[in-house]
Coordinates of C-alpha atoms in Angstrom, one line a residue:
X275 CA 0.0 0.0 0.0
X276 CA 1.3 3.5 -1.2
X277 CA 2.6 5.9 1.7
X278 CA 0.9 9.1 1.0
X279 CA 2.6 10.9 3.6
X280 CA 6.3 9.2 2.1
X281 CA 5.0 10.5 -1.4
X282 CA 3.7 14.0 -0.6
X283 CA 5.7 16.3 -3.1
X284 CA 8.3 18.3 -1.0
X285 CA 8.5 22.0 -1.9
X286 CA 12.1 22.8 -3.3
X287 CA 14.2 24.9 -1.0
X288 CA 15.2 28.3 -2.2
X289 CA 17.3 31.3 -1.1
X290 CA 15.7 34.2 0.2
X291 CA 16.8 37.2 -1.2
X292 CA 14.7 40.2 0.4
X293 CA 17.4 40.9 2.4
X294 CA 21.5 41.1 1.9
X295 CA 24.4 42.5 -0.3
X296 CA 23.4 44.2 -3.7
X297 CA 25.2 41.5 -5.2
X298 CA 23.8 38.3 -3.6
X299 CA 20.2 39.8 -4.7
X300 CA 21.3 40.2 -7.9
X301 CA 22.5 36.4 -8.3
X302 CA 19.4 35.0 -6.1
X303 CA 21.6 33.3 -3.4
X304 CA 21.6 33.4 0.4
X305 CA 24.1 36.0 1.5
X306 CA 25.5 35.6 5.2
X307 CA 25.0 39.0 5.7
X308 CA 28.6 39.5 7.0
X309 CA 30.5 43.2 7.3
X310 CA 31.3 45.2 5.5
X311 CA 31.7 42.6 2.5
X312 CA 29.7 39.4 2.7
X313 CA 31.6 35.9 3.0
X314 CA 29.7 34.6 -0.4
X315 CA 31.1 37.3 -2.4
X316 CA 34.4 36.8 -1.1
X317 CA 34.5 33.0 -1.3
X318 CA 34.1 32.9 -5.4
X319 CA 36.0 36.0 -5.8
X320 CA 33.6 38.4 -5.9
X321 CA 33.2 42.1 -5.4
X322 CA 30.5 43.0 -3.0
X323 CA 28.5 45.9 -3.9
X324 CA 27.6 46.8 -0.3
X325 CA 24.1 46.7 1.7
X326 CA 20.9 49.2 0.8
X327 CA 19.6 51.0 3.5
X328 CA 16.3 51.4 4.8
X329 CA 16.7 55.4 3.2
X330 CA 17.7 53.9 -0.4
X331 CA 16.0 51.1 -1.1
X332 CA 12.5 52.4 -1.2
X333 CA 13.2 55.6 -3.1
X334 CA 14.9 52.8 -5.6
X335 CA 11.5 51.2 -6.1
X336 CA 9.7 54.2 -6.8
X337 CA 12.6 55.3 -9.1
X338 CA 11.8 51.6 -10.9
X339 CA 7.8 52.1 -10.9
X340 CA 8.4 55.8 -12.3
X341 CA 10.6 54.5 -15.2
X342 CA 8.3 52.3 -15.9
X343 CA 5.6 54.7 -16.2
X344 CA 7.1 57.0 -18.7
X345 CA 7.4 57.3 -22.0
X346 CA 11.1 55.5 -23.4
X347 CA 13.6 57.7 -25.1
X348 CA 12.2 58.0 -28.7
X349 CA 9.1 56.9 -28.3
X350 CA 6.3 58.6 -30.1
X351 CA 3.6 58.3 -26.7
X352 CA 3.1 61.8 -25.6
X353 CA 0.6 62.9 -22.2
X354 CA -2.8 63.3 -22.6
X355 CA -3.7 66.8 -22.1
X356 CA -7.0 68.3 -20.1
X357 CA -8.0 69.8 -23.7
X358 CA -8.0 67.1 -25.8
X359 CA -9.8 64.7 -23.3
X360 CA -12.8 67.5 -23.0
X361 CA -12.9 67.7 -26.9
X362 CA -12.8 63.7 -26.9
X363 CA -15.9 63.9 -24.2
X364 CA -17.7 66.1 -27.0
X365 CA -16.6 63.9 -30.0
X366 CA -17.9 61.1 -28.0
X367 CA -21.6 63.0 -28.0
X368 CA -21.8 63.3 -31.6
X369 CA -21.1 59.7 -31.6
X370 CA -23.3 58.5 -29.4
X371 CA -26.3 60.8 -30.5
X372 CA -26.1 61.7 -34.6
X373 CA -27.0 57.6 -35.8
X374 CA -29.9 57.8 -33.7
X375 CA -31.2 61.0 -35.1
X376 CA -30.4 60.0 -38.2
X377 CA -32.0 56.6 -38.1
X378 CA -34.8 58.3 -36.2
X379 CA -38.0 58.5 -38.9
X380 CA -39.0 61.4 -40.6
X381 CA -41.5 63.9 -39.5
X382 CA -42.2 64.3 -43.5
X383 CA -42.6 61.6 -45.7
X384 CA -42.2 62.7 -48.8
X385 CA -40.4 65.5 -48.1
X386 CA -36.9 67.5 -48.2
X387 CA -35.5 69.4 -46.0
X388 CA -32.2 71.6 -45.8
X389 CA -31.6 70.3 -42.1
X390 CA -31.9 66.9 -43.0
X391 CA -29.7 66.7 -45.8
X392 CA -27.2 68.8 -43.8
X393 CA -27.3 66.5 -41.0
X394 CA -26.6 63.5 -43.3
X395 CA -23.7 65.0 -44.9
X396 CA -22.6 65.1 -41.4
X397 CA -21.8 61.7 -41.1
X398 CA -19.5 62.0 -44.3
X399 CA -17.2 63.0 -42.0
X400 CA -17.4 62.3 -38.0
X401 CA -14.8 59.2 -38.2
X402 CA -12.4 61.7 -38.8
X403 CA -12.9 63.6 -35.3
X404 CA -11.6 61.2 -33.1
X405 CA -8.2 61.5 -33.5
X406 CA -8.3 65.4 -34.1
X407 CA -9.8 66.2 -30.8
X408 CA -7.9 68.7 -29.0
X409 CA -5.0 69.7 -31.7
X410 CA -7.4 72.2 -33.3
X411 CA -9.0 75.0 -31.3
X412 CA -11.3 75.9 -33.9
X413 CA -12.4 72.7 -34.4
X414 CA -13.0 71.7 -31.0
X415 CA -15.0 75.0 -30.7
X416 CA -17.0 73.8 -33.2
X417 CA -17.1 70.3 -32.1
X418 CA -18.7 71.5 -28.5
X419 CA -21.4 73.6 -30.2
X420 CA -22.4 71.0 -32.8
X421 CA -22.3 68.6 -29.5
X422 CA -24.2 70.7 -27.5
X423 CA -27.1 71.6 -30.2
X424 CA -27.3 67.6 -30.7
X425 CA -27.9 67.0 -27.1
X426 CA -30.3 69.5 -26.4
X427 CA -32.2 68.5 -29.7
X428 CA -32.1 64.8 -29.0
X429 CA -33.7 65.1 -25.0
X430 CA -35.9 67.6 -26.3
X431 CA -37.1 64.6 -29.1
X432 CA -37.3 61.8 -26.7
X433 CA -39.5 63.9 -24.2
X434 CA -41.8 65.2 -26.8
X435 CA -41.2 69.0 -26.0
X436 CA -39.7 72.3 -27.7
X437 CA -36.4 73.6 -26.6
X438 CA -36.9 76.9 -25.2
X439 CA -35.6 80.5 -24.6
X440 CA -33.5 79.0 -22.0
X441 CA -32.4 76.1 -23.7
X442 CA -31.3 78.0 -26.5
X443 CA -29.2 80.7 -24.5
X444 CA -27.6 77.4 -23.4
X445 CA -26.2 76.5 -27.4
X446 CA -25.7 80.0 -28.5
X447 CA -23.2 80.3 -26.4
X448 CA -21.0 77.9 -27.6
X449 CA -21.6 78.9 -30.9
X450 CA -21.0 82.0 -30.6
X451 CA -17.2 81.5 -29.3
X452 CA -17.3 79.0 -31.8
X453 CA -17.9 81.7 -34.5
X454 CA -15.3 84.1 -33.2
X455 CA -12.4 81.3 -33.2
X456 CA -13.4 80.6 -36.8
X457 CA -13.1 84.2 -37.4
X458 CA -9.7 84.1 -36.2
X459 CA -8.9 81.2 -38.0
X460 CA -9.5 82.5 -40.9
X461 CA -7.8 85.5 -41.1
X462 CA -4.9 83.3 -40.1
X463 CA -2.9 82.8 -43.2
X464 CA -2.0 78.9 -41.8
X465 CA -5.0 78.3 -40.0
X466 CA -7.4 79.5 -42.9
X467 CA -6.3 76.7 -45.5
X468 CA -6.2 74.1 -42.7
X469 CA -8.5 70.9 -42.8
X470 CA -9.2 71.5 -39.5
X471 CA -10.9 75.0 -40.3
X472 CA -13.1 73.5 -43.4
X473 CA -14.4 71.3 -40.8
X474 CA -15.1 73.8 -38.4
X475 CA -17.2 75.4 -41.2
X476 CA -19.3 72.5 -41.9
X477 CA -19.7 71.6 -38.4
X478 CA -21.3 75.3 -37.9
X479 CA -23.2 74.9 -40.7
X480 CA -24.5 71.9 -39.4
X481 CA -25.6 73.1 -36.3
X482 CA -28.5 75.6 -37.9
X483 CA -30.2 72.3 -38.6
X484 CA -30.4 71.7 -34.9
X485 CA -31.0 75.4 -33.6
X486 CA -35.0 75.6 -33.3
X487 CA -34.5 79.3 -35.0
X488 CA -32.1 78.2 -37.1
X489 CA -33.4 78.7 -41.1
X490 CA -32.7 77.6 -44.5
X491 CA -31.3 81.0 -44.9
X492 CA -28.5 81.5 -42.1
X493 CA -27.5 77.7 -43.6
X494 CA -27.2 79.0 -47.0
X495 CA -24.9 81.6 -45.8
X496 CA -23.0 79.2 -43.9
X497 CA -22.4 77.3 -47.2
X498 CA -21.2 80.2 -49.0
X499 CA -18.8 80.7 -46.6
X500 CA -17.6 76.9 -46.9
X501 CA -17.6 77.2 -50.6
X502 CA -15.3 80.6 -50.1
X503 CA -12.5 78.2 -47.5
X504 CA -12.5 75.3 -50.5
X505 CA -11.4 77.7 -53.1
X506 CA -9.0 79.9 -51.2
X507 CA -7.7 76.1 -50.1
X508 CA -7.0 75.2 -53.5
X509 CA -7.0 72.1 -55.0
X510 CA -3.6 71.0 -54.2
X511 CA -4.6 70.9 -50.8
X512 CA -7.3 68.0 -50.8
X513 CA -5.2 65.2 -50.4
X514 CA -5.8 63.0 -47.6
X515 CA -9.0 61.0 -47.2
X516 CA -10.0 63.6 -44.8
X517 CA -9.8 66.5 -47.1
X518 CA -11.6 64.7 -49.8
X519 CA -14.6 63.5 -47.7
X520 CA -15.1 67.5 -46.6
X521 CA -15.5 68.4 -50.0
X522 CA -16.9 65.7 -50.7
X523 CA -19.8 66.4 -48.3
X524 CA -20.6 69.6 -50.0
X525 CA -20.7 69.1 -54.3
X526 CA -24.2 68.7 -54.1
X527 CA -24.6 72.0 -52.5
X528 CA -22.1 73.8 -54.7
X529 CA -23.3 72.5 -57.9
X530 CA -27.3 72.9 -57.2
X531 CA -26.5 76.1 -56.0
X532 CA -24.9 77.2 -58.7
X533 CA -27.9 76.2 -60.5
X534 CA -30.1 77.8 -58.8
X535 CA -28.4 81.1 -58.9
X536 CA -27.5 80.9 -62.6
X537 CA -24.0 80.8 -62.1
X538 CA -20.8 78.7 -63.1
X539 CA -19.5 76.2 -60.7
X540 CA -15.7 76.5 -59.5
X541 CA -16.0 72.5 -59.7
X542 CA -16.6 72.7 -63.3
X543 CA -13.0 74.1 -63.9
X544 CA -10.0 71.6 -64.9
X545 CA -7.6 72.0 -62.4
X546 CA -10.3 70.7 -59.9
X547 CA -11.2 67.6 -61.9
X548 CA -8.4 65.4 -60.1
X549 CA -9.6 66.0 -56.8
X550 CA -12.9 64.8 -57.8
X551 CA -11.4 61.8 -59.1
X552 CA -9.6 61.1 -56.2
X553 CA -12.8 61.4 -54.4
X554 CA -14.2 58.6 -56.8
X555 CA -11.1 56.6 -55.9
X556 CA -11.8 56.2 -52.1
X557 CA -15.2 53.4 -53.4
X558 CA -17.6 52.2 -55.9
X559 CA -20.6 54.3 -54.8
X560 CA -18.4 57.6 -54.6
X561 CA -17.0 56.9 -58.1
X562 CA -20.5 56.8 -59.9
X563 CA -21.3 60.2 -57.8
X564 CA -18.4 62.1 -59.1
X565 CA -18.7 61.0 -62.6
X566 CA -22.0 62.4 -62.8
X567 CA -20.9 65.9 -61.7
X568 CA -17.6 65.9 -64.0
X569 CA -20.4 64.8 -66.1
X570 CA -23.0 67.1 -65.6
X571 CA -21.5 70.2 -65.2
X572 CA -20.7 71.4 -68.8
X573 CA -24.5 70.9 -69.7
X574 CA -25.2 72.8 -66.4
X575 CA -22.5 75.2 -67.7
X576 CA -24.0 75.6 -71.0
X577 CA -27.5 76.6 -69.3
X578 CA -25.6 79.3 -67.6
X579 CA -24.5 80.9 -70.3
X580 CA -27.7 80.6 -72.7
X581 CA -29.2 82.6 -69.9
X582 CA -26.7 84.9 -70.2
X583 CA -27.2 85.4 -74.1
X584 CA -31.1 85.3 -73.3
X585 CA -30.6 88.3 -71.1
X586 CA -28.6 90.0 -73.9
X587 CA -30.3 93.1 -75.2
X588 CA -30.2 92.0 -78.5
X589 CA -30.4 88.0 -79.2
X590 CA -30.4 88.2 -83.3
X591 CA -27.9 90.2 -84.0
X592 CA -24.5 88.0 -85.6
X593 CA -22.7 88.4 -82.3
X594 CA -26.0 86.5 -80.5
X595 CA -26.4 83.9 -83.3
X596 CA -22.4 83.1 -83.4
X597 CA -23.0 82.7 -79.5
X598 CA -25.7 80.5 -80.3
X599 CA -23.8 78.3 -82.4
X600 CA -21.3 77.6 -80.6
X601 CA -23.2 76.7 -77.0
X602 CA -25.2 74.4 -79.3
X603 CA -21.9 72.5 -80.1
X604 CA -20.5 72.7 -76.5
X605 CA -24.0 71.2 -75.8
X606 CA -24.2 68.6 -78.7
X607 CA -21.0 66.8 -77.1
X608 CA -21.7 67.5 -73.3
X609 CA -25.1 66.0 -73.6
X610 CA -24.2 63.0 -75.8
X611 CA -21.1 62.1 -73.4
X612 CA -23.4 62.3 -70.1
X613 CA -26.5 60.6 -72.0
X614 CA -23.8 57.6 -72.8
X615 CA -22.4 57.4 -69.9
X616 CA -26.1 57.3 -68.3
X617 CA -26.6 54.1 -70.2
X618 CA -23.8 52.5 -70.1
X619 CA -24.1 52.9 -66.0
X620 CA -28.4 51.1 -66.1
X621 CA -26.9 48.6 -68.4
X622 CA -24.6 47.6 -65.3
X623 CA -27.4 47.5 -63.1
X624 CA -29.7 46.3 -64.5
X625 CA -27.0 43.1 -65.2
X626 CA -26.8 43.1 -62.0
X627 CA -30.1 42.9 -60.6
X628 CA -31.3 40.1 -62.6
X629 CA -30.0 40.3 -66.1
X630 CA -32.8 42.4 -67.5
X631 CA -32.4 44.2 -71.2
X632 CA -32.7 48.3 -70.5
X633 CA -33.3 48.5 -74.3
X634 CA -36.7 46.5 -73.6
X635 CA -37.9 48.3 -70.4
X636 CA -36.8 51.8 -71.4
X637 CA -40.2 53.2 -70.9
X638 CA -40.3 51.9 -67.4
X639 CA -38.1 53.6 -65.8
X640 CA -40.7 55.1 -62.9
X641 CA -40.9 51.6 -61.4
X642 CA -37.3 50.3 -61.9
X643 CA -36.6 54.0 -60.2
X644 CA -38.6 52.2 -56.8
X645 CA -36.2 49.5 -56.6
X646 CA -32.8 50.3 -57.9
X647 CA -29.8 52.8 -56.5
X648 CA -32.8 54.7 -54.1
X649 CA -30.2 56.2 -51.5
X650 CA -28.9 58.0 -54.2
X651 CA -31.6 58.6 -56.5
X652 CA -29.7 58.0 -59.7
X653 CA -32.5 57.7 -62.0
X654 CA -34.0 60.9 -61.3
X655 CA -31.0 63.4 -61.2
X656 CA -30.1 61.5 -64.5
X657 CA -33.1 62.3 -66.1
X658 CA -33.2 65.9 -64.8
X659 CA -29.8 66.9 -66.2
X660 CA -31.3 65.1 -69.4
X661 CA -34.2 66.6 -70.0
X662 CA -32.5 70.1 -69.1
X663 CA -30.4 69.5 -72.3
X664 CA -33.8 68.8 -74.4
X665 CA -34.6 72.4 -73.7
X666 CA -31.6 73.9 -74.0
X667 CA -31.2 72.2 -77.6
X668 CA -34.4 73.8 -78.7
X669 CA -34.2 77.4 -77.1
X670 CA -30.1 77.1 -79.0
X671 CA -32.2 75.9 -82.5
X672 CA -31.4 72.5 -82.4
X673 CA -32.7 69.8 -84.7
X674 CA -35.9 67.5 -84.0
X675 CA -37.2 70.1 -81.2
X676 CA -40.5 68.6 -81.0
X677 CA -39.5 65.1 -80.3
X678 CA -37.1 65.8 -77.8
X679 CA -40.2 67.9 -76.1
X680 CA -42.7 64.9 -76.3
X681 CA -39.9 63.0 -74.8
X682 CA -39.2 65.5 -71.9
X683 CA -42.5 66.0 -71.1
X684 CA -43.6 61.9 -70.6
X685 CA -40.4 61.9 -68.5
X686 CA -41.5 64.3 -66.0
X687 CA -44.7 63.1 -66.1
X688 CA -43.5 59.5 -65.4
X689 CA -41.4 60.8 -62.6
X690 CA -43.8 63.1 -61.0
X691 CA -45.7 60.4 -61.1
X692 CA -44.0 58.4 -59.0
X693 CA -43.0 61.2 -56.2
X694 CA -46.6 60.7 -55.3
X695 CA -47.0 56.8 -54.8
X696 CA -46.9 55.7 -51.7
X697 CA -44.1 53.5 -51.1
X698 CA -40.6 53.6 -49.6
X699 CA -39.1 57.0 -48.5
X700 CA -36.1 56.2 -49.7
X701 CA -37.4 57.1 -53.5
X702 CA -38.0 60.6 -52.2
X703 CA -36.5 63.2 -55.3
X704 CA -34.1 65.7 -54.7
X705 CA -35.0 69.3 -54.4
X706 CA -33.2 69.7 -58.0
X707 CA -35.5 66.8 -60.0
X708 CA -38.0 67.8 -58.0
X709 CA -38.2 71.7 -59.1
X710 CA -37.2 70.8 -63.1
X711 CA -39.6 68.3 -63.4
X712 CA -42.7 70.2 -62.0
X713 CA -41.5 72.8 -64.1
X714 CA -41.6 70.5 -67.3
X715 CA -45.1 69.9 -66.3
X716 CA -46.0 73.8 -65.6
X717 CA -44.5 75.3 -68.9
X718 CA -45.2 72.3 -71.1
X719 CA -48.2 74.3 -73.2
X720 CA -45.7 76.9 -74.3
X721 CA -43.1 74.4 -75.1
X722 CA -45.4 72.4 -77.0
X723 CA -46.9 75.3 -79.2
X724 CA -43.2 76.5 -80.1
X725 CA -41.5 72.9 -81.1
X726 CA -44.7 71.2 -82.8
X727 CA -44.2 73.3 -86.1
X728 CA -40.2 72.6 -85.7
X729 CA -40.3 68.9 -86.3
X730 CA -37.3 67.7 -88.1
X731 CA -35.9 70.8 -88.6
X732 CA -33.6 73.1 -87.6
X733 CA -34.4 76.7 -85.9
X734 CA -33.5 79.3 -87.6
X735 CA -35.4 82.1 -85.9
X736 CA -34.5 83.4 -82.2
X737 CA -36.5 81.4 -79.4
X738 CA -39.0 83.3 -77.3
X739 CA -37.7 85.2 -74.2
X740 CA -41.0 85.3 -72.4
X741 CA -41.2 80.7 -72.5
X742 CA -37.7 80.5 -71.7
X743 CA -38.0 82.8 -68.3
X744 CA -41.4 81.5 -67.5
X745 CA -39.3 78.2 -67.4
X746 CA -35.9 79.6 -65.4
X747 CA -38.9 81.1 -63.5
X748 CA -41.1 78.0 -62.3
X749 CA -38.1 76.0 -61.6
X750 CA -37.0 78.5 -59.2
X751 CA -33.6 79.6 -60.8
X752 CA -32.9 83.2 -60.4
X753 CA -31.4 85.2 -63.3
X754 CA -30.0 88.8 -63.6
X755 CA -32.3 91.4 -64.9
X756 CA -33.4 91.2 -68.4
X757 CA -31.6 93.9 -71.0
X758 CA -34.3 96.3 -72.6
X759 CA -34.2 95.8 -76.6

């Protein structure tokens, strides 16, 4: 029978080495503690380093813990400072907050709104805050007032009520010492072409769409401002994934309002074509959106300037008609590369949702629109710079004018069409299909009248002022005063 008590494990002896010479600690053995050297040391020829004290041997320790602590020589770790923890605190409020309001449902169906695009856009950008907090004043600034507008807006929400008078003196202000370091910054010459400062901008803007006063109007000043910080920027600046998603964020706003305001977009100029390639580079989805504005702008371009030439004082003489030519040919092969590229995009999709021939289901493009590309409403901003050319090419005497206006006209009709089934928000239109399409609709009587007798044929005679300003007019694009003959 086994002894357990003969085969219990015995714990192996070891030297105890809290106490004695520096040098016995050092090796792990017993030291006989013997002065002023110690025996061990001197039996294998040792030199004994001596005995620590009850004064040095704790301040050693700490010494140890403290080195440990800090940062090695070289290293790249750097203190945390108060300021960018507080900017992280307000980063992490936008974070925690913006999905939900954006996720949240909206109050309008079928709807848009300047607030809720702006907030959208938003979220272009907000990975990017993190690991800026604190190293831009401006920024932060603008961080804490966009944070602060979010919080108030979101409690309000949840509880059913209305910020007020007191609540709002709460946000204004931050955002008003958020305006004042953007003030700064700007007159800065290294701060004003910072990212950091763009940012700031944006963020401002964004927090109008939270501010219960807050209006379409103080936003579109905001945005004027932001277009005014791209340009002085320049191109060469957008390089990092950062800079491109800020401008990235804002094209649509740029290029509708230059629409809107009959006036040339700066994006429409070569040197700034790279950027929005490089903008296209970053993914799939992006690269289809820029295409379409390199795209789209030279037809946008051209309306630009036939409303100039319509506003001329006199639109026959050979001056007008030269004019006239040549915006027809700048049209001709703006329009035919945007229309192709149009195409050659639906033929993709279609391929890829199920293999379906466009060329057989052209006319159906109102219920295709329901279930294809909806986030970003391709279809319809498509169609809108498309039928945009139709008119131009008859107002510039283009050939077949009245087919092109049958065909513009069962477009918008298709489209408007659909804006009013009910069905998934996410085929709301844009503010820009929305306003050329009912406009197709309004004007289409005087359209018709001019281009019926003009089938097949080319315009030789000037086209009406009065139908082409009624047009500019119901589709909400302002134009300068009109030249008296």
């Amino acid at each position: 029978m086994v002894n357990i008590e003969e085969t219990k494990r015995q714990k192996k002896w070891s030297a105890k080495v809290k106490t004695g010479c520096w040098t016995c600690k050092q090796r792990r053995v017993k030291c006989d503690e013997r002065k002023p050297s110690c025996g061990n040391c001197q039996k294998v020829g040792r030199q004994c380093q001596g005995y620590p004290t009850r004064d040095t041997a704790q301040p050693e320790r700490h010494a140890q813990q403290l080195r440990a602590l800090a940062p090695a020589p070289g290293s790249t770790q750097v203190p945390i400072q108060y300021a960018q923890i507080k900017a992280m605190e307000d980063v992490q409020v936008l974070y925690s907050i913006m999905p939900q309001v954006l996720a949240s449902p909206s109050s309008s169906k079928n709807s848009w709104s300047m607030r809720s695009s702006m907030r959208t856009t938003t979220a272009v950008y907000l990975a990017f805050l993190p690991s800026r907090a604190g190293q831009s004043a401006v920024m932060d600034a603008a961080v804490r007032c966009l944070a602060a507008a979010v919080r108030l807006y979101y409690t309000k929400s949840r509880l059913g009520e209305s910020a007020d008078e007191q609540d709002q003196g709460l946000i204004l202000g931050p955002y008003n010492h958020a305006l004042k370091c953007l003030r700064q910054a700007l007159k800065d010459p290294k701060e004003s072409v910072s990212a950091e400062t763009l940012c700031a901008a944006e963020l401002l803007c964004c927090f109008e769409s939270f501010y219960s006063d807050g209006t379409d109007e103080a936003q579109a000043r905001h945005l004027i401002g932001i277009e005014e910080v791209i340009k002085h920027r320049k191109p060469i600046r957008f390089t990092s994934e950062f800079d491109l998603q800020l401008i990235q964020s804002q094209l649509g706003y740029s290029v509708f309002k230059a629409f809107f305001t009959s006036a040339s977009s700066f994006l429409n100029q070569d040197e700034w074509v790279p950027v929005l390639e490089m903008i296209g580079s970053l993914a799939p989805p992006l690269k289809l959106l820029m295409d379409y504005f390199i795209l789209s702008a030279p037809v946008l371009e051209v309306l630009k300037q036939t409303t100039d030439l319509m506003s001329s004082k006199d639109t026959s003489s050979a001056e007008s008609l030269e004019t006239r030519s040549r915006l027809l040919g700048d049209l001709t092969k703006s329009a035919n590369a945007f229309i192709k590229w149009y195409w050659d995009v639906i033929d993709l999709i279609y391929q890829y949702i199920g293999g379906a021939s466009v060329e057989s289901d052209r006319h159906n493009l109102s219920k295709r629109r329901r279930t294809v590309c909806q986030v970003s409403q391709f279809f319809g901003t498509c169609q809108t710079v498309i039928v945009i050319g139709n008119r131009l090419h008859a107002v510039l005497g283009g050939e077949d004018a009245y087919p092109l206006e049958i065909a513009t006209q069962e477009t918008a009709t298709r489209l408007v069409y659909a804006y009013n089934l009910d069905g998934d928000d996410m085929t709301n239109p844009t503010i820009f299909e929305l306003s050329v399409m009912k406009a197709i609709i309004s004007t289409r009587d005087d359209w018709h009248t001019y281009a019926s007798p003009r089938h097949g044929q080319q315009s030789i005679d000037v086209f009406p002022k009065d139908i082409f300003f009624r047009w500019l007019t119901a589709m909400g694009v302002s134009y300068p005063p009109l030249t008296e003959a």
